[in-house]
Each structure stands twice: as C-alpha cells, then as structure tokens.
XYZ file of C-alpha atoms in Angstrom:
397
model
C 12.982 40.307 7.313
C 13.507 38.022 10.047
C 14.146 34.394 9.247
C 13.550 31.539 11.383
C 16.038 28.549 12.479
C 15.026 25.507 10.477
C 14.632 23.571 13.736
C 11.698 26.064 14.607
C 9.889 25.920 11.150
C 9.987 21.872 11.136
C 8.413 22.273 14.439
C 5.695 24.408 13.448
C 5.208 22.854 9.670
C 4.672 19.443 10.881
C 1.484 20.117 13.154
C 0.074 21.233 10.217
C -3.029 19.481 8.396
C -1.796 17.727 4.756
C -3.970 20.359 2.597
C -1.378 22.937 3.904
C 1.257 21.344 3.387
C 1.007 20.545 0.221
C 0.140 23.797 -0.501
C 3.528 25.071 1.201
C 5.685 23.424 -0.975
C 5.362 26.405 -3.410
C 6.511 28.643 -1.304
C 10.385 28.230 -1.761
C 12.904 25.129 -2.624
C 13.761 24.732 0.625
C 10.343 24.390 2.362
C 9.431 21.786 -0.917
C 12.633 19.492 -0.222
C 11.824 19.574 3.893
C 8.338 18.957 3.180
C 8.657 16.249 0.939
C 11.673 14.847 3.055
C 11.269 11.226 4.610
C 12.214 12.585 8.080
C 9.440 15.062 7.335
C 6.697 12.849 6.698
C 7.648 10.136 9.331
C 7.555 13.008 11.690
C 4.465 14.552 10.661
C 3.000 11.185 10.786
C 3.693 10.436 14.492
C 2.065 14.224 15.084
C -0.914 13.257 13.445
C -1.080 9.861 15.347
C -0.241 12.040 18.788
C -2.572 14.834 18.086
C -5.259 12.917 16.585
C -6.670 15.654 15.118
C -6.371 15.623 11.297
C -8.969 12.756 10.787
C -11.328 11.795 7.827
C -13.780 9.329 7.046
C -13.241 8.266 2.904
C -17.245 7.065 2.195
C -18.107 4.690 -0.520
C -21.369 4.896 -1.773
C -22.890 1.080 -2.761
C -25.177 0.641 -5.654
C -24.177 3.631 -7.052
C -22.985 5.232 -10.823
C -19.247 4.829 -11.302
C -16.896 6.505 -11.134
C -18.471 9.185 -9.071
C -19.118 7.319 -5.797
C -16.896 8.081 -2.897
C -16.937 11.091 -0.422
C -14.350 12.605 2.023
C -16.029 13.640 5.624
C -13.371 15.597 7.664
C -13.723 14.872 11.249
C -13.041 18.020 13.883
C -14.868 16.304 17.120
C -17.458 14.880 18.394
C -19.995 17.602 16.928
C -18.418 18.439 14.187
C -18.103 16.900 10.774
C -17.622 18.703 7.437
C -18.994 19.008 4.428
C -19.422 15.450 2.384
C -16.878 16.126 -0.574
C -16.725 14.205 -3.561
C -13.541 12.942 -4.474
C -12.591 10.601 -7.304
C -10.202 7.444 -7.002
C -7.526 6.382 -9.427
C -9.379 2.746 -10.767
C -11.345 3.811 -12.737
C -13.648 2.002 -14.969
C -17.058 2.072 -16.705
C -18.747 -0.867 -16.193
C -17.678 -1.858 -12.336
C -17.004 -0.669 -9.264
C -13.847 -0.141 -7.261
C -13.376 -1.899 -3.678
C -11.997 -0.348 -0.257
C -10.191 -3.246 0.996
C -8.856 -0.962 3.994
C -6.552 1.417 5.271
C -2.914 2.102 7.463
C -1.342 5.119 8.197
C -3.205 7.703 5.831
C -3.229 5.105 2.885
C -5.989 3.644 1.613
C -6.359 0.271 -0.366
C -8.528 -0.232 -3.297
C -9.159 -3.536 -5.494
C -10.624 -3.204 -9.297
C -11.574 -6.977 -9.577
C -12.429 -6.306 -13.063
C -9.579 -5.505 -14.402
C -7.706 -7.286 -11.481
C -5.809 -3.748 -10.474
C -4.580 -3.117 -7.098
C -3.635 0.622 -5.941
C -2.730 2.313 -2.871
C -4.564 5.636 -2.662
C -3.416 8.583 -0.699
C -7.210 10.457 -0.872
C -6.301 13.506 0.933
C -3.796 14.832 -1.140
C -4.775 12.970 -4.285
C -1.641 10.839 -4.845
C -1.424 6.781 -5.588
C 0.581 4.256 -6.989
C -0.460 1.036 -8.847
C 0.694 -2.348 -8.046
C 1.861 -4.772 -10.374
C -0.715 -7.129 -11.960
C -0.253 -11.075 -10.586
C -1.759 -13.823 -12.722
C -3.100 -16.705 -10.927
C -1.703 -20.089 -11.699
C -3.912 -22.865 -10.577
C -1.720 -26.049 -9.213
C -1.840 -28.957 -11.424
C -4.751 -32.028 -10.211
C -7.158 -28.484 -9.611
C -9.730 -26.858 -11.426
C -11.208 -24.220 -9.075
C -10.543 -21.430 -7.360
C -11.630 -19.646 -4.348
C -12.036 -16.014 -4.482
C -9.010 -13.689 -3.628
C -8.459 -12.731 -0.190
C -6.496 -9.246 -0.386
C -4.789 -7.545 2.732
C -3.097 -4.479 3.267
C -0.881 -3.352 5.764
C 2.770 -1.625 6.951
C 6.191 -3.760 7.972
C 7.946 -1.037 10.250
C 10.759 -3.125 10.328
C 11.308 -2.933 6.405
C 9.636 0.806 6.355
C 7.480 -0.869 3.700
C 3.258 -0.991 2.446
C 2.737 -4.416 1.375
C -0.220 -6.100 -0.110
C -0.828 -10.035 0.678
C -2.827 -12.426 -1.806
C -4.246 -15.777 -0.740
C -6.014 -17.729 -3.251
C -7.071 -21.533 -2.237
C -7.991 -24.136 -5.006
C -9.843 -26.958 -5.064
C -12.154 -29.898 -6.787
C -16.004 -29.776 -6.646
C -16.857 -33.222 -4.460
C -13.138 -33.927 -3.305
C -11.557 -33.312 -0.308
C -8.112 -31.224 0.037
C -7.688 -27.853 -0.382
C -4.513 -26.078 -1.800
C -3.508 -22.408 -0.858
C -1.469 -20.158 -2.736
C -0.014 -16.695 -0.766
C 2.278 -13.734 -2.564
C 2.951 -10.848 -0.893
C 3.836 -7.841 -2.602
C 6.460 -4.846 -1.750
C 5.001 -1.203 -2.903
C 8.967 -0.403 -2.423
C 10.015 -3.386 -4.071
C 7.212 -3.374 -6.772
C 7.540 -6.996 -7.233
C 5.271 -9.733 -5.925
C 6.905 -13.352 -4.363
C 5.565 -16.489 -2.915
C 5.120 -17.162 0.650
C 7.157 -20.523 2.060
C 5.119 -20.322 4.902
C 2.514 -23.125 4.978
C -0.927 -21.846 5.590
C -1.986 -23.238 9.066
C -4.207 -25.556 8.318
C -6.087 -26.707 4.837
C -9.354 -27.110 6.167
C -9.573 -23.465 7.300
C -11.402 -21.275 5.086
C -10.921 -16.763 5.276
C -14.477 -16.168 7.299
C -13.896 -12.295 7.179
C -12.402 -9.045 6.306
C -8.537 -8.933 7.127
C -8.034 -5.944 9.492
C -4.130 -4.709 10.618
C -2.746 -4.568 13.754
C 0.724 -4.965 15.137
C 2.731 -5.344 11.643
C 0.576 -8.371 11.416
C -2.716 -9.364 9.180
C -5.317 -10.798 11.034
C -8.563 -13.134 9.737
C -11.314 -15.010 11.289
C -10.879 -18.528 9.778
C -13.487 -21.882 10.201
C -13.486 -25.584 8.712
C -17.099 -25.051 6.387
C -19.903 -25.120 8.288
C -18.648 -23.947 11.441
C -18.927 -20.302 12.921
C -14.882 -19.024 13.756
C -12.970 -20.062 16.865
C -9.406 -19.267 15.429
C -7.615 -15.866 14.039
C -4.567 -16.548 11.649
C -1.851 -13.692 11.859
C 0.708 -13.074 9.061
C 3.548 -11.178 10.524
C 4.549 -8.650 7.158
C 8.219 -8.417 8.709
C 8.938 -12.357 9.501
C 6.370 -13.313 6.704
C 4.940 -16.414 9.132
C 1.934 -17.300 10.258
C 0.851 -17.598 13.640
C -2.643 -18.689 15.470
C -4.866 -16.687 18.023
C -7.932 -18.199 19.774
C -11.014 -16.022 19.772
C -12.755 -15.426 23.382
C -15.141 -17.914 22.418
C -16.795 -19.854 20.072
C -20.298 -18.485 18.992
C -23.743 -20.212 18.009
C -23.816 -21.790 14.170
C -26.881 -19.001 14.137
C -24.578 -15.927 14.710
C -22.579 -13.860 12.523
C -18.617 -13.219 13.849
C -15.975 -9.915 12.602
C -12.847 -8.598 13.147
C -12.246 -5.054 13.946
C -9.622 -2.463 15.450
C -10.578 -0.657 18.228
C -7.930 1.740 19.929
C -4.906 -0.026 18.664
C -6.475 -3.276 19.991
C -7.749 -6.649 18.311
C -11.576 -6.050 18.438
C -13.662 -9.402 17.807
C -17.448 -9.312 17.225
C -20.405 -11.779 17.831
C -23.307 -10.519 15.746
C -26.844 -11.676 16.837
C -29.405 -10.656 13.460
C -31.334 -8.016 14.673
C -31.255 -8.650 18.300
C -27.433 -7.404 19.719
C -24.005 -7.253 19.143
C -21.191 -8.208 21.552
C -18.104 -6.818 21.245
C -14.674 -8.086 23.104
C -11.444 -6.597 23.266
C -7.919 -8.637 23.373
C -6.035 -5.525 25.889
C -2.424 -7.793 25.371
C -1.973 -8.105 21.770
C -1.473 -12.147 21.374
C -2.228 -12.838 24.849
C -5.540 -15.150 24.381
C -5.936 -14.639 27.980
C -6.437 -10.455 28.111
C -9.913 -11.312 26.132
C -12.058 -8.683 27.866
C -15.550 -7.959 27.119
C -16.170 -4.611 26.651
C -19.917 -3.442 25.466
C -23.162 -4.828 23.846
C -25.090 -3.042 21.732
C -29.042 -4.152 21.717
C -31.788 -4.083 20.008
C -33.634 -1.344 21.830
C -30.693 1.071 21.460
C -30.408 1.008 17.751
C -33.979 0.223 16.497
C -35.210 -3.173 15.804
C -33.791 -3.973 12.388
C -30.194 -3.013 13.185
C -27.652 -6.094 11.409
C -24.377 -4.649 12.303
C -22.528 -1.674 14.170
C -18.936 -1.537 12.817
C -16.765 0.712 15.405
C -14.454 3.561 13.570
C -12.557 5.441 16.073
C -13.485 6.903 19.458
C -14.155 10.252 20.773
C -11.085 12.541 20.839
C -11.956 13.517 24.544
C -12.146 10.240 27.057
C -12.624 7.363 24.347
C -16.123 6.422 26.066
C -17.874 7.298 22.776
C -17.409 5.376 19.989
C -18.553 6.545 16.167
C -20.263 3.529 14.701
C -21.400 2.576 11.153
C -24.711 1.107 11.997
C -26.142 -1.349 9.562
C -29.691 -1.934 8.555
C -31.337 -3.835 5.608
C -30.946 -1.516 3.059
C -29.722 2.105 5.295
C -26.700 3.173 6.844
C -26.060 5.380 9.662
C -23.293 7.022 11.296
C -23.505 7.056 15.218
C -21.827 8.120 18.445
C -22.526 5.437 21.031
C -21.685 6.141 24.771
C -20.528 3.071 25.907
C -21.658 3.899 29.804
C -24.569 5.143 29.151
C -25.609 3.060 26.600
C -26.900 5.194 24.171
C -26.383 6.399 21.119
C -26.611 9.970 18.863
C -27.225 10.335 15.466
C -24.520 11.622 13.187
C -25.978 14.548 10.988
C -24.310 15.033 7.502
C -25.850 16.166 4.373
C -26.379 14.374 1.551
C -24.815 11.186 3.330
C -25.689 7.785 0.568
C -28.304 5.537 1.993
C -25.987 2.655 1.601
C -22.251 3.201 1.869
C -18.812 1.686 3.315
C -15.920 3.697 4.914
C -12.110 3.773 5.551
C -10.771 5.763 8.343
C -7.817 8.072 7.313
C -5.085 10.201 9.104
C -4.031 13.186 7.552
C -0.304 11.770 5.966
C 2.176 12.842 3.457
C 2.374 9.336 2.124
C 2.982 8.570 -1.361
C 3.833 12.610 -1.810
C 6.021 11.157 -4.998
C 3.108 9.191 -6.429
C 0.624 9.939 -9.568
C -1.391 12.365 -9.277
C -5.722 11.050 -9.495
C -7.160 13.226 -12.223
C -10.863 14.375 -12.370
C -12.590 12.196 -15.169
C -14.851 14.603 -15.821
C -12.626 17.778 -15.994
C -11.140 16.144 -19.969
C -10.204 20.011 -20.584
C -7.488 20.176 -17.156
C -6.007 16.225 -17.705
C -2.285 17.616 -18.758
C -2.690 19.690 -15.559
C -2.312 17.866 -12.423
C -4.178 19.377 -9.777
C -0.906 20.159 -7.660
C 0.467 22.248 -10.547
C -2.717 24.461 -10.926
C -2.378 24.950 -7.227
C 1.647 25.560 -7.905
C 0.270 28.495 -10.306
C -2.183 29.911 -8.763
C -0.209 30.000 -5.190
C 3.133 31.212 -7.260
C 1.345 33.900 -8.290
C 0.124 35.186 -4.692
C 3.933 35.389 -3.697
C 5.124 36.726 -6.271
C-alpha cells in the first residue's frame, strides 16, 4: 500500500466539504486527531472563505409548529440549490419559538427568549454549545426595561465567539435612560460588564446588529427620529465607537444594516415603492459611502417591503441573491445589479414566510453537544456521529 506524506493529505482533506469530514474521522486515529486539530479547522476555514464554495442558506420558517421549523438549502451556484432539508436546532421548547439572531464563520446564533437560553449552533454538522444564563438586574430609581438587544460575533485577536447583551431601563413619563452591556466569552463561559459608556443615552438600538470587522454594528436614533448614526463595539478593545450613515432619510422611510461582500451595507427602505442600498468601500471611512443599486417597484412587483441581500454570485459578484419581502410571502431572488433585473429562485417546498442565516461549511464547535432529533425518542443515547462511526467502521473493516 502506498501511504501519503501528511503534508499532502492535509492538503487534500481540507478542500473538502464538512459532511466529509466528519465522516473521515472514522477512518483511523490519526486522520480523527488532524481533523479535529485547531490548525485543521482554522485552515479549512480560510479554504472555505477562499473557495467559496461550501455555502448554505439555514431557513426559518415563521408562524410555524415548533420544533420542526428550520431548513438547510445547500448552495452550488447560481442555478443550483439543493434539496430543502429539515434540520432540528438544539432550543428546543413546546410552547415558543427559537430566534436566529445571526451568523460568523459557519456558526449560527439562536435566542430562546422563553426560557432566556442563548446557544451557538454549528447546523451543518449538528454540534452546539449553550451559554450561560444572565439574570437582569434593573438599577435602583428604575422600573422598566427595554427589550434585549443580543449580538454575535468573532474577536480574532482573542480567537474567541462572543455574545454582547444591552439592556436599557427606564421610567414611564421621565426622562433619562440607563444602559446595561455584558459581553460573554464562549471560551471563557462567563459573562462580565462592559466599562465602556454607551455613546449616548438618548440613542435607542433601531435595528438588527450585523458583524463586520471584529466589531458589532447598529443603527441607533433619539425616539422619533429615523437613524443618522451606527454605534460599533470593537469585541477585541471592548469600546465603542461612532459611524455616520450616508445620509439621513425621511421620518416616512424604513432604514437597515446589512453585509454585503465584507462591506458595511446600509439600507433606505421606501414601503412598497424602492429600496436604496449604499455601500461604505473603507470600513470606518464615512467618506467611501458609495451608492451602489436601487431596487424599484417595477422590478419586484408592487407590494415588495424589503429585499435583504445574502451573498453574491460566485462568478463576477454582479448578481446578488436577495430575500425579497412582501406582506405575508417570501421569495428568494437573483438580482443583476446592471441589468436591473431579477430571477426567481426555484426550491421546493420553500415556507411562505421564513428568515435565513448564511453559513460556510466550518468545523467549528467539532467538540460541542451533539443536537438530537426530538422525534427519533428510540436513537437519543445515540448521537448521530456515533451511528455514522458504526455504520462507516463497518465499511472498513
């Protein structure tokens, strides 16, 4: 038998998808310890980022029975999607619904507000790890609270996944507004307050956080007001910082924050009539603001709300899939950014209403829990990795 140089089979192991590899680990000791290495999984990682081929959409139907709601779409190219797979997620409970609060590197977020449980979900090979539960303590001289804002993201500096909490409190018909931020370490496993003063206390969270940068990013407004500022929470230097927005927009429109490309992506939203959507090229340089596309009315039919962008086309990046939003339907879509117009995405059995998270295939969390089928009560001492140990064992052998 000839053997290869270890050098050779790294090579070739890490340009493999994750469903592979995990699969690969049975085949000796040796090619389980370089596969669930570090250096293995950093590098596989950056291949996946380079290649950017192993890529799948994680779907969350709304409105729907729990806990059998979300969906993996793989994502080949621009024509090709796969089959819409259920999957089941690690929170679950009978009575409410688990959140996508978003994604980094492979991992996926998700907030149980009902029983106040945080995990970080690895879907594609069915691995997560709960955070520790935080109890709120409201300041004394308040007796409300505003809702949690939750944000996910990776400090490369650290080589750490870290969750941040901001909770503001306040009186009913009195001015002032107190905030309260804890960040907490998945390597750590502990959660600690933030000295960092939020910017200002008269600045309310206005949207979803999105990750860019090592930093958290949110549109933020005095009530009333549509957003003109972005506050940035650097996970490595835990401080704040302030970004302008290109401009401000009318009372009457609706503003987002996205990524686009590994760029800041901010989003004017006119109801039904066109979105704008500008891109910041310098990351924290107010100035590289650049306009980049509008979407309009005729384009996506006449009771479009919102187009959120995912990713763009593997090929030359002028094609960007889209979750288009109507009323009550929701639509995946390629639109060609030249051309102005936009394709349909066909998959079967796709929920009316849904929300998504944008994975890369990672080996992330390869040491976590293992999600177990709810409904398979007869296989729960069996994880699903060690029925695939078995059954793979028993080819070799």
């Amino acid at each position: 038998m000839c053997y290869l140089p270890l050098e050779i089979i790294t090579n070739i192991l890490s340009r493999l998808p994750v469903k592979s590899l995990v699969r690969f680990q049975c085949v000796s000791k040796e090619w389980h310890t370089l596969i669930s290495g570090q250096d293995f999984i950093k590098l596989h990682l950056h291949r996946s980022f380079k290649s950017n081929t192993d890529r799948t959409l994680i779907v969350q139907e709304l409105n729907a029975g729990i806990p059998f709601d979300f969906f993996s779409v793989s994502f080949h190219d621009e024509n090709r999607f796969g089959k819409r797979l259920e999957i089941y997620q690690p929170l679950h409970c009978s009575n409410t619904s688990t959140d996508i609060l978003s994604s980094c590197n492979g991992l996926v977020c998700i907030y149980n507000q009902w029983g106040e449980v945080i995990a970080i979900w690895n879907p594609l090979i069915r691995k997560y790890r709960k955070l520790l539960r935080e109890p709120i303590e409201k300041p004394s001289g308040f007796s409300n609270s505003w809702p949690i804002s939750l944000a996910f993201g990776y400090d490369s500096h650290n080589d750490d996944y870290k969750v941040l909490r901001v909770v503001s409190f306040f009186n009913m018909g009195t001015p002032g507004t107190e905030f309260e931020v804890k960040l907490c370490s998945r390597r750590l496993q502990r959660w600690k307050k933030i000295e960092d003063q939020w910017p200002n206390k008269e600045w309310s969270i206005r949207s979803d956080s999105v990750f860019l940068n090592g930093a958290l990013h949110w549109l933020v407004a005095v009530n009333g007001q549509n957003p003109e500022n972005i506050v940035a929470f650097d996970l490595a230097t835990e401080k704040f910082r302030v970004i302008t927005t290109p401009l401000k927009a009318p009372t009457s429109c609706l503003t987002c924050l996205e990524v686009l490309e590994g760029q800041l992506c901010f989003i004017v939203i006119v109801d039904e009539m066109y979105n704008d959507v500008w891109l910041m090229k310098e990351y924290g340089e107010e100035s590289s603001w650049t306009w980049i596309y509008k979407i309009e009315q005729g384009v996506v039919g006449s009771t479009f709300e919102y187009c959120k962008p995912l990713m763009c086309s593997k090929n030359n990046g002028k094609k960007i899939l889209m979750k288009e939003c109507h009323r009550y339907r929701t639509y995946l879509i390629w639109y060609d950014i030249e051309k102005k117009t936009r394709k349909r995405v066909k998959i079967r059995k796709l929920p009316a209403m849904f929300q998504t998270a944008t994975c890369i295939g990672s080996l992330l969390l390869l040491d976590g829990d293992n999600v177990i089928d709810p409904t398979q009560k007869n296989n729960r001492n069996q994880t699903p990795s060690e029925g695939l140990n078995l059954l793979v064992k028993g080819v070799i052998d």
